[in-house]
Amino acid sequence: DSGSLQQVARILNGGLSPSDIAHLLESSPPRQRTLLWSLVDKELEGEVLQYLSDDIRSYFLSQLDPQEVASVIESFEPDDLADLLQQLPEAVIQEVLETMDEQDRQRVEAVLAYPEDTAGGLMNTDTVTVRPDLSIEVILRYLRRHRALPAITDSLFVVNRKDDFIGVLPLTTLLVANPAATVREVMHTDLDPIPVTLGDNEVANLFERHDLISAPVVSDSGKLLGRITIDDVVDVIREDAAHSLMGMAGLDEEEDTFAPILKTTRRRAVWLGINLITAFIASAVIGLFEHTIEQVVALAVLMPIVASMGGIAGSQALTLVIRGMAVGQISPQNIGWLLNRELIVGALNGLAWALVVAVAAVFWFNDLTIGLVIAAALVINLVAAAVAGTTLPLILKARKIDPALAGGVILTTITDVIGFASFLGLATLAYS
Amino acid sequence: DSGSLQQVARILNGGLSPSDIAHLLESSPPRQRTLLWSLVDKELEGEVLQYLSDDIRSYFLSQLDPQEVASVIESFEPDDLADLLQQLPEAVIQEVLETMDEQDRQRVEAVLAYPEDTAGGLMNTDTVTVRPDLSIEVILRYLRRHRALPAITDSLFVVNRKDDFIGVLPLTTLLVANPAATVREVMHTDLDPIPVTLGDNEVANLFERHDLISAPVVSDSGKLLGRITIDDVVDVIREDAAHSLMGMAGLDEEEDTFAPILKTTRRRAVWLGINLITAFIASAVIGLFEHTIEQVVALAVLMPIVASMGGIAGSQALTLVIRGMAVGQISPQNIGWLLNRELIVGALNGLAWALVVAVAAVFWFNDLTIGLVIAAALVINLVAAAVAGTTLPLILKARKIDPALAGGVILTTITDVIGFASFLGLATLAYS
C-alpha cells in the first residue's frame, strides 16, 4: 500500500547514501528494482546512477529522453560522464552535449577524445595547479580563497607558464613546509607523470606499486592534461578482476546478478552453444574408435578420467599464466623457463598419477593392458595440457583475443581431443 | 662476470624504487631471483620485502636469523609487520619483538592483537589527532611543527580528552577554512568510524562505496585505535580477486609464478588428486551401465556431451553467485528469486539445446530413441546444474568451506554423476 511505500521512500532518500541506494538497486530482482527506482528523489538520481553497474544504468537511462538524461547527469565527473556517453547512441550524445554549458562541454569532450581504457579516459580535468616560484605562504592564501578543493585532492601540481608539468606538491608537504620557502624548494620531482595514452591496467599497476592517491596525466609534449584519482583506479582493479573471474565462465563482468529470465537465458545460451561445439568435437573423436569400445567396454568407463585430468592440469597452467600476464610478471625473457617448468611438472604429475590410475584400472577390470594404456595416455595428456595451458594465453593475446574468455574453451577442446584420442588410439593398437 | 654484476647492482639500487625491485624479483625464475636478491643493498631490503608476495618473502626471511630479521624489518609499518610476524614461528616473533624499542613494540602488539583479516589487522596507529575546540589557525601552526606527516594522510581525526572519535577534518577542508573557525565548526561528522572487528572485505566495500582514502578505526566503546589507508585496502581487493580466480583452479593467491619445479609439482599434485576422486566417481557411475553401452556403443560417444553441458551451465550459476556474495548483493530476501530464475533459465536452455543435440544425434546414429534419451538427459542435467550451482556457494559458506576453492570440484562431481546417470539410465530403460 501507499503508506508503506512512502515509508520506504523516506528511508531511501533520507537515510541512505547514493552508493548505498545503488547497492540496494543492484541487489534487487527486476520488479522491486523498478519500484525502488521510482521512489528515488529526482535530485539523487544522478549520483545514484554513477554508482550503478553499466548494465543497470543503461537500462534506466534508456527510459529517459535526452533532456532528462542531461539534467540527471549534471553532477557527473567528466570521466564518468564520458564513459556513460560512450554507451549511448551518437544522436543522444550530441543532444546531451548541446544542453551542457560551454565549460562542462569542453571538459567532457577532452575526456571523450581518449579511449575509455587509457589514462586519458580515466582522467579528470579538475587539477589545482601552482607555479614553482611562489612561496608556500602565498599558496596557502591562494587556497583559502577557494570555497572547496576537488574531492581526493592530495597534491597540487606544479606547472610552468606553458602548462608543462614540473612536479608535485603534496598537501602533507605544504602543511609542514616553511611558509617562506618557494614551491620549487619543497616540491617532489621523483614521480613520473602518466602519459595520456597509457593503458588502464598499467595505470592501476603504477598506482599500486607506488601507493598513489592521485597522479598527473600529461600529453606527449609534457603538458599537464588532468589527473587520475585512486577511486577510479580501484574501479579498474575491481572490473579487471571481475572480468578474469566472470570471463572464465563466459559471463560479462558488468553482468547484472538479477537480470530478468529471458535476457539471462539468451546470454547463457551463447556460451552453452560455444561449449557444445567443443563437446561435439570430443564426441567425434570418440566416434572414430567406436569399434574398439565395442570390444573393450571398460574403455568407455575410464575415458573421462584421462580427459578430465588433462583439463584440470591445463587450467592450472592457464590460470597461472593469465594472472602472471595481468600483473606484468611474464616477459619474453622468462616465458621459456616457465614453459620448461610446466612441462616437467606436467610430466612428473602425469607419471605419479598414471601409476595410481593404472593400478586402480588393472584391479578394477583385471586387465594389465588397460592399465598400461591409461598410464601412457595420462602422461601424454598432462604434458600436452601443460604446453597448451602455458602457451595459449600468449598466443591469444598476440592475436588480440581475450585469454580470460576464450582460453578455457580452447584448452578444454585440446585436452579432450588429446585425452580421448591418445587413450582410445593406444587402446586400438594394444587390443588389435 | 663480476663487472656486469656490479652494473646490475648499480641499476638495481640506484635506478629502481623498492616496489620495482620487488616486481623484478617476483618476475624472475629461482636462480636469477636469488642472485638479484644478493645484489640488493642492505638498507633497501626491508622496503623491498614489504612489496613481495608472502610466498617469496617468507623464503627470504627464512634464510635470516632473528637479529637480521629485526634489522631488516625496522622500516615496516605496524600492520605490515604484524602480518609478517604472524607467518614466522612463535619463538622468532618473540625474539624480533624483544629487539624493538618500547614504542614500536607496543604499536605492533596493538595490531597483533587482532586477526589479520579484520579492520584491526589492517590498521596502523599513525593517526594525527586534534581537539574540537582548537582554531584552524592553531592546527596549522601545530602541523608546521612536524617534520613530516604520515604517508597517505588526507584527514586529521578529531577526538575528545578520552580519545573518543568525534569527527574527521580533511586536509582539503583545513586548507580552505577560515583560520578563526574552530575544528568543531568545520569538521565532518557524517562518516561512521570502522569497528575494529569488521571483516576486511566489508572494510574494502566501505572504502569503495564511499571513495575513502583513509578511515578511522574505533573500539567497541568508540575510542580511536588507529586508521586504515587505501593502499592496504587495494591490497585486500587484489588478494580477494586473486583468491577467487586462482582458487577456482586450486591455486593459492599468494602462489609464486616462478616457484621451483618440486614445490610446484607437490602443490599441483594435491589438486589433481582431489579431482581424480571426482573422475573416479564419474567412472563408477558409467561402470553401472557397462552392459547397456556394450549393446549401444553410440552412448559412449555421446555421453560426454551431457556431462560437459551440465558442468558449463552449473559453473555459470556458481560463478555468478560467488561473485554476488563477494560484493554483498545476495541475501536471504533475494536468493529465492535467484534460484527460481536459474531453474527456469536452466530449463529453457536445456530444452533449446536438447532439441539441437537430439536432431544431431538422430541423424548421426540414425536412431530416434537415442535422440529422445539425450534430450531428456540434457534437460535433467541443466536443471540440476542450475540448482547445484546456485545453492552450493551458500551451503559451503554456511559450513565455513571456501566456495571459490571447493565449489567447482563438488559441482563437477554433481553434474558428471547426474549427467552420466540420467543419460545411461534412461538409455537402459529405453533399450531394454
JSON list of N, CA, C and O in Angstrom, two decimals, chain A residues 19 23 27 30 205 208-209 238 241 249 257 259 268-269 283 300-301 316 327-329 334 337 341-342 349, chain B residues 19 23 27 30 208-209 238 241 249 257 259 268-269 283 301 303 316 327-329 334 337 341-342 349:
[
{"chain": "A", "resi": 19, "resn": "SER", "atom": "N", "xyz": [25.53, 5.76, -2.89]},
{"chain": "A", "resi": 19, "resn": "SER", "atom": "CA", "xyz": [26.17, 4.48, -3.19]},
{"chain": "A", "resi": 19, "resn": "SER", "atom": "C", "xyz": [25.41, 3.34, -2.53]},
{"chain": "A", "resi": 19, "resn": "SER", "atom": "O", "xyz": [25.31, 2.24, -3.08]},
{"chain": "A", "resi": 23, "resn": "HIS", "atom": "N", "xyz": [23.66, 0.18, -4.40]},
{"chain": "A", "resi": 23, "resn": "HIS", "atom": "CA", "xyz": [23.89, -1.19, -3.96]},
{"chain": "A", "resi": 23, "resn": "HIS", "atom": "C", "xyz": [22.56, -1.92, -3.75]},
{"chain": "A", "resi": 23, "resn": "HIS", "atom": "O", "xyz": [22.41, -3.09, -4.13]},
{"chain": "A", "resi": 27, "resn": "SER", "atom": "N", "xyz": [21.02, -5.15, -5.80]},
{"chain": "A", "resi": 27, "resn": "SER", "atom": "CA", "xyz": [20.71, -6.38, -5.07]},
{"chain": "A", "resi": 27, "resn": "SER", "atom": "C", "xyz": [19.23, -6.74, -5.14]},
{"chain": "A", "resi": 27, "resn": "SER", "atom": "O", "xyz": [18.78, -7.59, -4.39]},
{"chain": "A", "resi": 30, "resn": "PRO", "atom": "N", "xyz": [14.16, -7.63, -10.67]},
{"chain": "A", "resi": 30, "resn": "PRO", "atom": "CA", "xyz": [13.67, -6.58, -11.57]},
{"chain": "A", "resi": 30, "resn": "PRO", "atom": "C", "xyz": [12.47, -5.79, -11.07]},
{"chain": "A", "resi": 30, "resn": "PRO", "atom": "O", "xyz": [12.49, -4.56, -11.11]},
{"chain": "A", "resi": 205, "resn": "ASN", "atom": "N", "xyz": [48.61, -0.65, -12.15]},
{"chain": "A", "resi": 205, "resn": "ASN", "atom": "CA", "xyz": [49.85, -1.22, -11.61]},
{"chain": "A", "resi": 205, "resn": "ASN", "atom": "C", "xyz": [50.74, -0.12, -11.03]},
{"chain": "A", "resi": 205, "resn": "ASN", "atom": "O", "xyz": [51.35, -0.30, -9.98]},
{"chain": "A", "resi": 208, "resn": "GLU", "atom": "N", "xyz": [49.32, 1.02, -7.72]},
{"chain": "A", "resi": 208, "resn": "GLU", "atom": "CA", "xyz": [49.51, 0.03, -6.67]},
{"chain": "A", "resi": 208, "resn": "GLU", "atom": "C", "xyz": [50.98, -0.03, -6.24]},
{"chain": "A", "resi": 208, "resn": "GLU", "atom": "O", "xyz": [51.29, -0.11, -5.07]},
{"chain": "A", "resi": 209, "resn": "ARG", "atom": "N", "xyz": [51.86, 0.04, -7.23]},
{"chain": "A", "resi": 209, "resn": "ARG", "atom": "CA", "xyz": [53.27, -0.13, -6.91]},
{"chain": "A", "resi": 209, "resn": "ARG", "atom": "C", "xyz": [53.82, 1.07, -6.15]},
{"chain": "A", "resi": 209, "resn": "ARG", "atom": "O", "xyz": [54.74, 0.94, -5.37]},
{"chain": "A", "resi": 238, "resn": "ARG", "atom": "N", "xyz": [38.85, -3.59, -9.72]},
{"chain": "A", "resi": 238, "resn": "ARG", "atom": "CA", "xyz": [37.68, -4.43, -9.48]},
{"chain": "A", "resi": 238, "resn": "ARG", "atom": "C", "xyz": [37.13, -4.99, -10.79]},
{"chain": "A", "resi": 238, "resn": "ARG", "atom": "O", "xyz": [36.80, -6.17, -10.89]},
{"chain": "A", "resi": 241, "resn": "ALA", "atom": "N", "xyz": [39.45, -7.61, -12.27]},
{"chain": "A", "resi": 241, "resn": "ALA", "atom": "CA", "xyz": [39.37, -8.87, -11.53]},
{"chain": "A", "resi": 241, "resn": "ALA", "atom": "C", "xyz": [38.07, -9.58, -11.86]},
{"chain": "A", "resi": 241, "resn": "ALA", "atom": "O", "xyz": [38.06, -10.79, -12.10]},
{"chain": "A", "resi": 249, "resn": "ALA", "atom": "N", "xyz": [33.87, -18.12, -16.95]},
{"chain": "A", "resi": 249, "resn": "ALA", "atom": "CA", "xyz": [32.59, -18.82, -17.04]},
{"chain": "A", "resi": 249, "resn": "ALA", "atom": "C", "xyz": [31.74, -18.24, -18.17]},
{"chain": "A", "resi": 249, "resn": "ALA", "atom": "O", "xyz": [30.54, -18.50, -18.24]},
{"chain": "A", "resi": 257, "resn": "THR", "atom": "N", "xyz": [23.44, -9.29, -11.66]},
{"chain": "A", "resi": 257, "resn": "THR", "atom": "CA", "xyz": [23.15, -10.54, -10.94]},
{"chain": "A", "resi": 257, "resn": "THR", "atom": "C", "xyz": [21.67, -10.89, -11.02]},
{"chain": "A", "resi": 257, "resn": "THR", "atom": "O", "xyz": [21.31, -12.05, -11.08]},
{"chain": "A", "resi": 259, "resn": "ALA", "atom": "N", "xyz": [19.43, -10.03, -13.44]},
{"chain": "A", "resi": 259, "resn": "ALA", "atom": "CA", "xyz": [18.86, -9.79, -14.76]},
{"chain": "A", "resi": 259, "resn": "ALA", "atom": "C", "xyz": [17.62, -10.66, -14.95]},
{"chain": "A", "resi": 259, "resn": "ALA", "atom": "O", "xyz": [17.55, -11.76, -14.39]},
{"chain": "A", "resi": 268, "resn": "ARG", "atom": "N", "xyz": [23.27, -16.80, -21.61]},
{"chain": "A", "resi": 268, "resn": "ARG", "atom": "CA", "xyz": [23.85, -18.09, -21.25]},
{"chain": "A", "resi": 268, "resn": "ARG", "atom": "C", "xyz": [23.85, -19.04, -22.45]},
{"chain": "A", "resi": 268, "resn": "ARG", "atom": "O", "xyz": [24.75, -19.86, -22.60]},
{"chain": "A", "resi": 269, "resn": "ALA", "atom": "N", "xyz": [22.80, -18.93, -23.28]},
{"chain": "A", "resi": 269, "resn": "ALA", "atom": "CA", "xyz": [22.66, -19.84, -24.42]},
{"chain": "A", "resi": 269, "resn": "ALA", "atom": "C", "xyz": [23.87, -19.75, -25.33]},
{"chain": "A", "resi": 269, "resn": "ALA", "atom": "O", "xyz": [24.36, -20.77, -25.84]},
{"chain": "A", "resi": 283, "resn": "SER", "atom": "N", "xyz": [33.16, -35.74, -28.98]},
{"chain": "A", "resi": 283, "resn": "SER", "atom": "CA", "xyz": [32.36, -36.92, -29.36]},
{"chain": "A", "resi": 283, "resn": "SER", "atom": "C", "xyz": [32.81, -37.49, -30.69]},
{"chain": "A", "resi": 283, "resn": "SER", "atom": "O", "xyz": [32.87, -38.72, -30.87]},
{"chain": "A", "resi": 300, "resn": "ALA", "atom": "N", "xyz": [35.18, -47.13, -22.30]},
{"chain": "A", "resi": 300, "resn": "ALA", "atom": "CA", "xyz": [34.16, -46.10, -22.14]},
{"chain": "A", "resi": 300, "resn": "ALA", "atom": "C", "xyz": [34.05, -45.66, -20.69]},
{"chain": "A", "resi": 300, "resn": "ALA", "atom": "O", "xyz": [33.81, -44.48, -20.39]},
{"chain": "A", "resi": 301, "resn": "VAL", "atom": "N", "xyz": [34.27, -46.62, -19.80]},
{"chain": "A", "resi": 301, "resn": "VAL", "atom": "CA", "xyz": [34.17, -46.31, -18.37]},
{"chain": "A", "resi": 301, "resn": "VAL", "atom": "C", "xyz": [35.33, -45.41, -17.93]},
{"chain": "A", "resi": 301, "resn": "VAL", "atom": "O", "xyz": [35.14, -44.47, -17.16]},
{"chain": "A", "resi": 316, "resn": "GLN", "atom": "N", "xyz": [45.20, -25.17, -14.56]},
{"chain": "A", "resi": 316, "resn": "GLN", "atom": "CA", "xyz": [46.10, -24.61, -13.56]},
{"chain": "A", "resi": 316, "resn": "GLN", "atom": "C", "xyz": [47.19, -23.77, -14.22]},
{"chain": "A", "resi": 316, "resn": "GLN", "atom": "O", "xyz": [47.48, -22.66, -13.81]},
{"chain": "A", "resi": 327, "resn": "VAL", "atom": "N", "xyz": [49.48, -9.11, -14.01]},
{"chain": "A", "resi": 327, "resn": "VAL", "atom": "CA", "xyz": [50.28, -8.31, -13.09]},
{"chain": "A", "resi": 327, "resn": "VAL", "atom": "C", "xyz": [51.64, -7.98, -13.68]},
{"chain": "A", "resi": 327, "resn": "VAL", "atom": "O", "xyz": [52.51, -7.42, -13.00]},
{"chain": "A", "resi": 328, "resn": "GLY", "atom": "N", "xyz": [51.84, -8.30, -14.95]},
{"chain": "A", "resi": 328, "resn": "GLY", "atom": "CA", "xyz": [53.05, -7.86, -15.64]},
{"chain": "A", "resi": 328, "resn": "GLY", "atom": "C", "xyz": [54.30, -8.64, -15.28]},
{"chain": "A", "resi": 328, "resn": "GLY", "atom": "O", "xyz": [55.41, -8.12, -15.38]},
{"chain": "A", "resi": 329, "resn": "GLN", "atom": "N", "xyz": [54.15, -9.90, -14.85]},
{"chain": "A", "resi": 329, "resn": "GLN", "atom": "CA", "xyz": [55.33, -10.67, -14.44]},
{"chain": "A", "resi": 329, "resn": "GLN", "atom": "C", "xyz": [55.94, -11.45, -15.59]},
{"chain": "A", "resi": 329, "resn": "GLN", "atom": "O", "xyz": [57.09, -11.87, -15.51]},
{"chain": "A", "resi": 334, "resn": "ASN", "atom": "N", "xyz": [61.37, -14.64, -19.53]},
{"chain": "A", "resi": 334, "resn": "ASN", "atom": "CA", "xyz": [61.17, -15.72, -18.58]},
{"chain": "A", "resi": 334, "resn": "ASN", "atom": "C", "xyz": [60.14, -16.77, -19.02]},
{"chain": "A", "resi": 334, "resn": "ASN", "atom": "O", "xyz": [59.93, -17.76, -18.35]},
{"chain": "A", "resi": 337, "resn": "TRP", "atom": "N", "xyz": [61.63, -20.30, -19.41]},
{"chain": "A", "resi": 337, "resn": "TRP", "atom": "CA", "xyz": [61.81, -21.00, -18.14]},
{"chain": "A", "resi": 337, "resn": "TRP", "atom": "C", "xyz": [60.48, -21.57, -17.66]},
{"chain": "A", "resi": 337, "resn": "TRP", "atom": "O", "xyz": [60.39, -22.71, -17.22]},
{"chain": "A", "resi": 341, "resn": "ARG", "atom": "N", "xyz": [59.38, -25.40, -17.00]},
{"chain": "A", "resi": 341, "resn": "ARG", "atom": "CA", "xyz": [58.96, -25.90, -15.69]},
{"chain": "A", "resi": 341, "resn": "ARG", "atom": "C", "xyz": [57.61, -26.59, -15.78]},
{"chain": "A", "resi": 341, "resn": "ARG", "atom": "O", "xyz": [57.41, -27.68, -15.24]},
{"chain": "A", "resi": 342, "resn": "GLU", "atom": "N", "xyz": [56.65, -25.96, -16.50]},
{"chain": "A", "resi": 342, "resn": "GLU", "atom": "CA", "xyz": [55.32, -26.54, -16.60]},
{"chain": "A", "resi": 342, "resn": "GLU", "atom": "C", "xyz": [55.38, -27.92, -17.27]},
{"chain": "A", "resi": 342, "resn": "GLU", "atom": "O", "xyz": [54.68, -28.85, -16.88]},
{"chain": "A", "resi": 349, "resn": "ASN", "atom": "N", "xyz": [53.80, -35.05, -12.58]},
{"chain": "A", "resi": 349, "resn": "ASN", "atom": "CA", "xyz": [52.47, -35.37, -12.06]},
{"chain": "A", "resi": 349, "resn": "ASN", "atom": "C", "xyz": [51.78, -36.40, -12.94]},
{"chain": "A", "resi": 349, "resn": "ASN", "atom": "O", "xyz": [51.03, -37.24, -12.45]},
{"chain": "B", "resi": 19, "resn": "SER", "atom": "N", "xyz": [59.53, -0.95, -4.83]},
{"chain": "B", "resi": 19, "resn": "SER", "atom": "CA", "xyz": [58.43, -1.74, -5.40]},
{"chain": "B", "resi": 19, "resn": "SER", "atom": "C", "xyz": [58.81, -2.30, -6.76]},
{"chain": "B", "resi": 19, "resn": "SER", "atom": "O", "xyz": [58.40, -3.40, -7.12]},
{"chain": "B", "resi": 23, "resn": "HIS", "atom": "N", "xyz": [58.98, -6.21, -7.83]},
{"chain": "B", "resi": 23, "resn": "HIS", "atom": "CA", "xyz": [58.32, -6.71, -9.04]},
{"chain": "B", "resi": 23, "resn": "HIS", "atom": "C", "xyz": [59.30, -7.52, -9.89]},
{"chain": "B", "resi": 23, "resn": "HIS", "atom": "O", "xyz": [58.95, -8.57, -10.43]},
{"chain": "B", "resi": 27, "resn": "SER", "atom": "N", "xyz": [59.22, -11.51, -10.86]},
{"chain": "B", "resi": 27, "resn": "SER", "atom": "CA", "xyz": [59.18, -11.90, -12.27]},
{"chain": "B", "resi": 27, "resn": "SER", "atom": "C", "xyz": [60.38, -12.73, -12.68]},
{"chain": "B", "resi": 27, "resn": "SER", "atom": "O", "xyz": [60.61, -12.93, -13.87]},
{"chain": "B", "resi": 30, "resn": "PRO", "atom": "N", "xyz": [63.86, -18.89, -10.09]},
{"chain": "B", "resi": 30, "resn": "PRO", "atom": "CA", "xyz": [64.55, -19.02, -8.81]},
{"chain": "B", "resi": 30, "resn": "PRO", "atom": "C", "xyz": [66.03, -18.61, -8.81]},
{"chain": "B", "resi": 30, "resn": "PRO", "atom": "O", "xyz": [66.46, -17.86, -7.94]},
{"chain": "B", "resi": 208, "resn": "GLU", "atom": "N", "xyz": [35.26, 1.42, -1.03]},
{"chain": "B", "resi": 208, "resn": "GLU", "atom": "CA", "xyz": [34.87, 1.57, -2.42]},
{"chain": "B", "resi": 208, "resn": "GLU", "atom": "C", "xyz": [33.57, 2.35, -2.54]},
{"chain": "B", "resi": 208, "resn": "GLU", "atom": "O", "xyz": [33.43, 3.22, -3.41]},
{"chain": "B", "resi": 209, "resn": "ARG", "atom": "N", "xyz": [32.64, 2.06, -1.64]},
{"chain": "B", "resi": 209, "resn": "ARG", "atom": "CA", "xyz": [31.34, 2.69, -1.78]},
{"chain": "B", "resi": 209, "resn": "ARG", "atom": "C", "xyz": [31.39, 4.16, -1.42]},
{"chain": "B", "resi": 209, "resn": "ARG", "atom": "O", "xyz": [30.62, 4.95, -1.95]},
{"chain": "B", "resi": 238, "resn": "ARG", "atom": "N", "xyz": [42.86, -6.73, -4.30]},
{"chain": "B", "resi": 238, "resn": "ARG", "atom": "CA", "xyz": [43.66, -7.55, -5.22]},
{"chain": "B", "resi": 238, "resn": "ARG", "atom": "C", "xyz": [43.75, -8.99, -4.75]},
{"chain": "B", "resi": 238, "resn": "ARG", "atom": "O", "xyz": [43.59, -9.92, -5.54]},
{"chain": "B", "resi": 241, "resn": "ALA", "atom": "N", "xyz": [40.42, -10.78, -5.11]},
{"chain": "B", "resi": 241, "resn": "ALA", "atom": "CA", "xyz": [40.15, -11.11, -6.51]},
{"chain": "B", "resi": 241, "resn": "ALA", "atom": "C", "xyz": [41.03, -12.27, -6.95]},
{"chain": "B", "resi": 241, "resn": "ALA", "atom": "O", "xyz": [40.57, -13.21, -7.60]},
{"chain": "B", "resi": 249, "resn": "ALA", "atom": "N", "xyz": [40.98, -22.68, -9.76]},
{"chain": "B", "resi": 249, "resn": "ALA", "atom": "CA", "xyz": [41.90, -23.65, -10.37]},
{"chain": "B", "resi": 249, "resn": "ALA", "atom": "C", "xyz": [42.73, -24.36, -9.30]},
{"chain": "B", "resi": 249, "resn": "ALA", "atom": "O", "xyz": [43.73, -25.00, -9.61]},
{"chain": "B", "resi": 257, "resn": "THR", "atom": "N", "xyz": [54.59, -17.25, -9.10]},
{"chain": "B", "resi": 257, "resn": "THR", "atom": "CA", "xyz": [54.51, -17.66, -10.51]},
{"chain": "B", "resi": 257, "resn": "THR", "atom": "C", "xyz": [55.74, -18.48, -10.92]},
{"chain": "B", "resi": 257, "resn": "THR", "atom": "O", "xyz": [55.66, -19.38, -11.75]},
{"chain": "B", "resi": 259, "resn": "ALA", "atom": "N", "xyz": [57.74, -20.40, -8.93]},
{"chain": "B", "resi": 259, "resn": "ALA", "atom": "CA", "xyz": [58.14, -21.35, -7.90]},
{"chain": "B", "resi": 259, "resn": "ALA", "atom": "C", "xyz": [58.94, -22.49, -8.55]},
{"chain": "B", "resi": 259, "resn": "ALA", "atom": "O", "xyz": [58.69, -22.84, -9.71]},
{"chain": "B", "resi": 268, "resn": "ARG", "atom": "N", "xyz": [50.51, -28.87, -7.12]},
{"chain": "B", "resi": 268, "resn": "ARG", "atom": "CA", "xyz": [49.55, -29.22, -8.17]},
{"chain": "B", "resi": 268, "resn": "ARG", "atom": "C", "xyz": [49.01, -30.64, -7.96]},
{"chain": "B", "resi": 268, "resn": "ARG", "atom": "O", "xyz": [47.87, -30.93, -8.28]},
{"chain": "B", "resi": 269, "resn": "ALA", "atom": "N", "xyz": [49.90, -31.53, -7.46]},
{"chain": "B", "resi": 269, "resn": "ALA", "atom": "CA", "xyz": [49.52, -32.93, -7.30]},
{"chain": "B", "resi": 269, "resn": "ALA", "atom": "C", "xyz": [48.31, -33.06, -6.40]},
{"chain": "B", "resi": 269, "resn": "ALA", "atom": "O", "xyz": [47.40, -33.86, -6.65]},
{"chain": "B", "resi": 283, "resn": "SER", "atom": "N", "xyz": [33.41, -42.33, -13.31]},
{"chain": "B", "resi": 283, "resn": "SER", "atom": "CA", "xyz": [33.66, -43.63, -13.96]},
{"chain": "B", "resi": 283, "resn": "SER", "atom": "C", "xyz": [32.84, -44.73, -13.33]},
{"chain": "B", "resi": 283, "resn": "SER", "atom": "O", "xyz": [32.30, -45.61, -14.02]},
{"chain": "B", "resi": 301, "resn": "VAL", "atom": "N", "xyz": [29.81, -42.58, -27.16]},
{"chain": "B", "resi": 301, "resn": "VAL", "atom": "CA", "xyz": [30.24, -41.44, -27.98]},
{"chain": "B", "resi": 301, "resn": "VAL", "atom": "C", "xyz": [29.58, -40.15, -27.50]},
{"chain": "B", "resi": 301, "resn": "VAL", "atom": "O", "xyz": [30.21, -39.10, -27.45]},
{"chain": "B", "resi": 303, "resn": "MET", "atom": "N", "xyz": [27.96, -39.57, -24.46]},
{"chain": "B", "resi": 303, "resn": "MET", "atom": "CA", "xyz": [27.79, -39.26, -23.03]},
{"chain": "B", "resi": 303, "resn": "MET", "atom": "C", "xyz": [28.60, -38.06, -22.52]},
{"chain": "B", "resi": 303, "resn": "MET", "atom": "O", "xyz": [28.14, -37.37, -21.62]},
{"chain": "B", "resi": 316, "resn": "GLN", "atom": "N", "xyz": [28.37, -21.43, -14.58]},
{"chain": "B", "resi": 316, "resn": "GLN", "atom": "CA", "xyz": [27.90, -20.06, -14.77]},
{"chain": "B", "resi": 316, "resn": "GLN", "atom": "C", "xyz": [27.10, -19.60, -13.56]},
{"chain": "B", "resi": 316, "resn": "GLN", "atom": "O", "xyz": [27.33, -18.50, -13.04]},
{"chain": "B", "resi": 327, "resn": "VAL", "atom": "N", "xyz": [30.38, -9.31, -3.38]},
{"chain": "B", "resi": 327, "resn": "VAL", "atom": "CA", "xyz": [30.07, -7.89, -3.36]},
{"chain": "B", "resi": 327, "resn": "VAL", "atom": "C", "xyz": [28.83, -7.59, -2.51]},
{"chain": "B", "resi": 327, "resn": "VAL", "atom": "O", "xyz": [28.35, -6.46, -2.50]},
{"chain": "B", "resi": 328, "resn": "GLY", "atom": "N", "xyz": [28.37, -8.60, -1.78]},
{"chain": "B", "resi": 328, "resn": "GLY", "atom": "CA", "xyz": [27.31, -8.35, -0.81]},
{"chain": "B", "resi": 328, "resn": "GLY", "atom": "C", "xyz": [25.92, -8.13, -1.40]},
{"chain": "B", "resi": 328, "resn": "GLY", "atom": "O", "xyz": [25.09, -7.46, -0.82]},
{"chain": "B", "resi": 329, "resn": "GLN", "atom": "N", "xyz": [25.68, -8.69, -2.60]},
{"chain": "B", "resi": 329, "resn": "GLN", "atom": "CA", "xyz": [24.38, -8.48, -3.23]},
{"chain": "B", "resi": 329, "resn": "GLN", "atom": "C", "xyz": [23.36, -9.53, -2.84]},
{"chain": "B", "resi": 329, "resn": "GLN", "atom": "O", "xyz": [22.16, -9.32, -3.01]},
{"chain": "B", "resi": 334, "resn": "ASN", "atom": "N", "xyz": [16.58, -12.29, -1.38]},
{"chain": "B", "resi": 334, "resn": "ASN", "atom": "CA", "xyz": [16.53, -12.39, -2.84]},
{"chain": "B", "resi": 334, "resn": "ASN", "atom": "C", "xyz": [17.03, -13.73, -3.39]},
{"chain": "B", "resi": 334, "resn": "ASN", "atom": "O", "xyz": [16.97, -13.96, -4.58]},
{"chain": "B", "resi": 337, "resn": "TRP", "atom": "N", "xyz": [14.30, -15.70, -5.30]},
{"chain": "B", "resi": 337, "resn": "TRP", "atom": "CA", "xyz": [14.06, -15.21, -6.66]},
{"chain": "B", "resi": 337, "resn": "TRP", "atom": "C", "xyz": [15.16, -15.72, -7.59]},
{"chain": "B", "resi": 337, "resn": "TRP", "atom": "O", "xyz": [14.90, -16.17, -8.71]},
{"chain": "B", "resi": 341, "resn": "ARG", "atom": "N", "xyz": [14.89, -18.09, -10.83]},
{"chain": "B", "resi": 341, "resn": "ARG", "atom": "CA", "xyz": [15.30, -17.67, -12.18]},
{"chain": "B", "resi": 341, "resn": "ARG", "atom": "C", "xyz": [16.27, -18.67, -12.78]},
{"chain": "B", "resi": 341, "resn": "ARG", "atom": "O", "xyz": [16.14, -19.06, -13.95]},
{"chain": "B", "resi": 342, "resn": "GLU", "atom": "N", "xyz": [17.25, -19.11, -11.99]},
{"chain": "B", "resi": 342, "resn": "GLU", "atom": "CA", "xyz": [18.24, -20.04, -12.52]},
{"chain": "B", "resi": 342, "resn": "GLU", "atom": "C", "xyz": [17.59, -21.35, -12.96]},
{"chain": "B", "resi": 342, "resn": "GLU", "atom": "O", "xyz": [17.96, -21.94, -13.98]},
{"chain": "B", "resi": 349, "resn": "ASN", "atom": "N", "xyz": [17.14, -23.24, -21.43]},
{"chain": "B", "resi": 349, "resn": "ASN", "atom": "CA", "xyz": [18.33, -23.57, -22.21]},
{"chain": "B", "resi": 349, "resn": "ASN", "atom": "C", "xyz": [18.46, -25.07, -22.40]},
{"chain": "B", "resi": 349, "resn": "ASN", "atom": "O", "xyz": [18.94, -25.53, -23.44]}
]
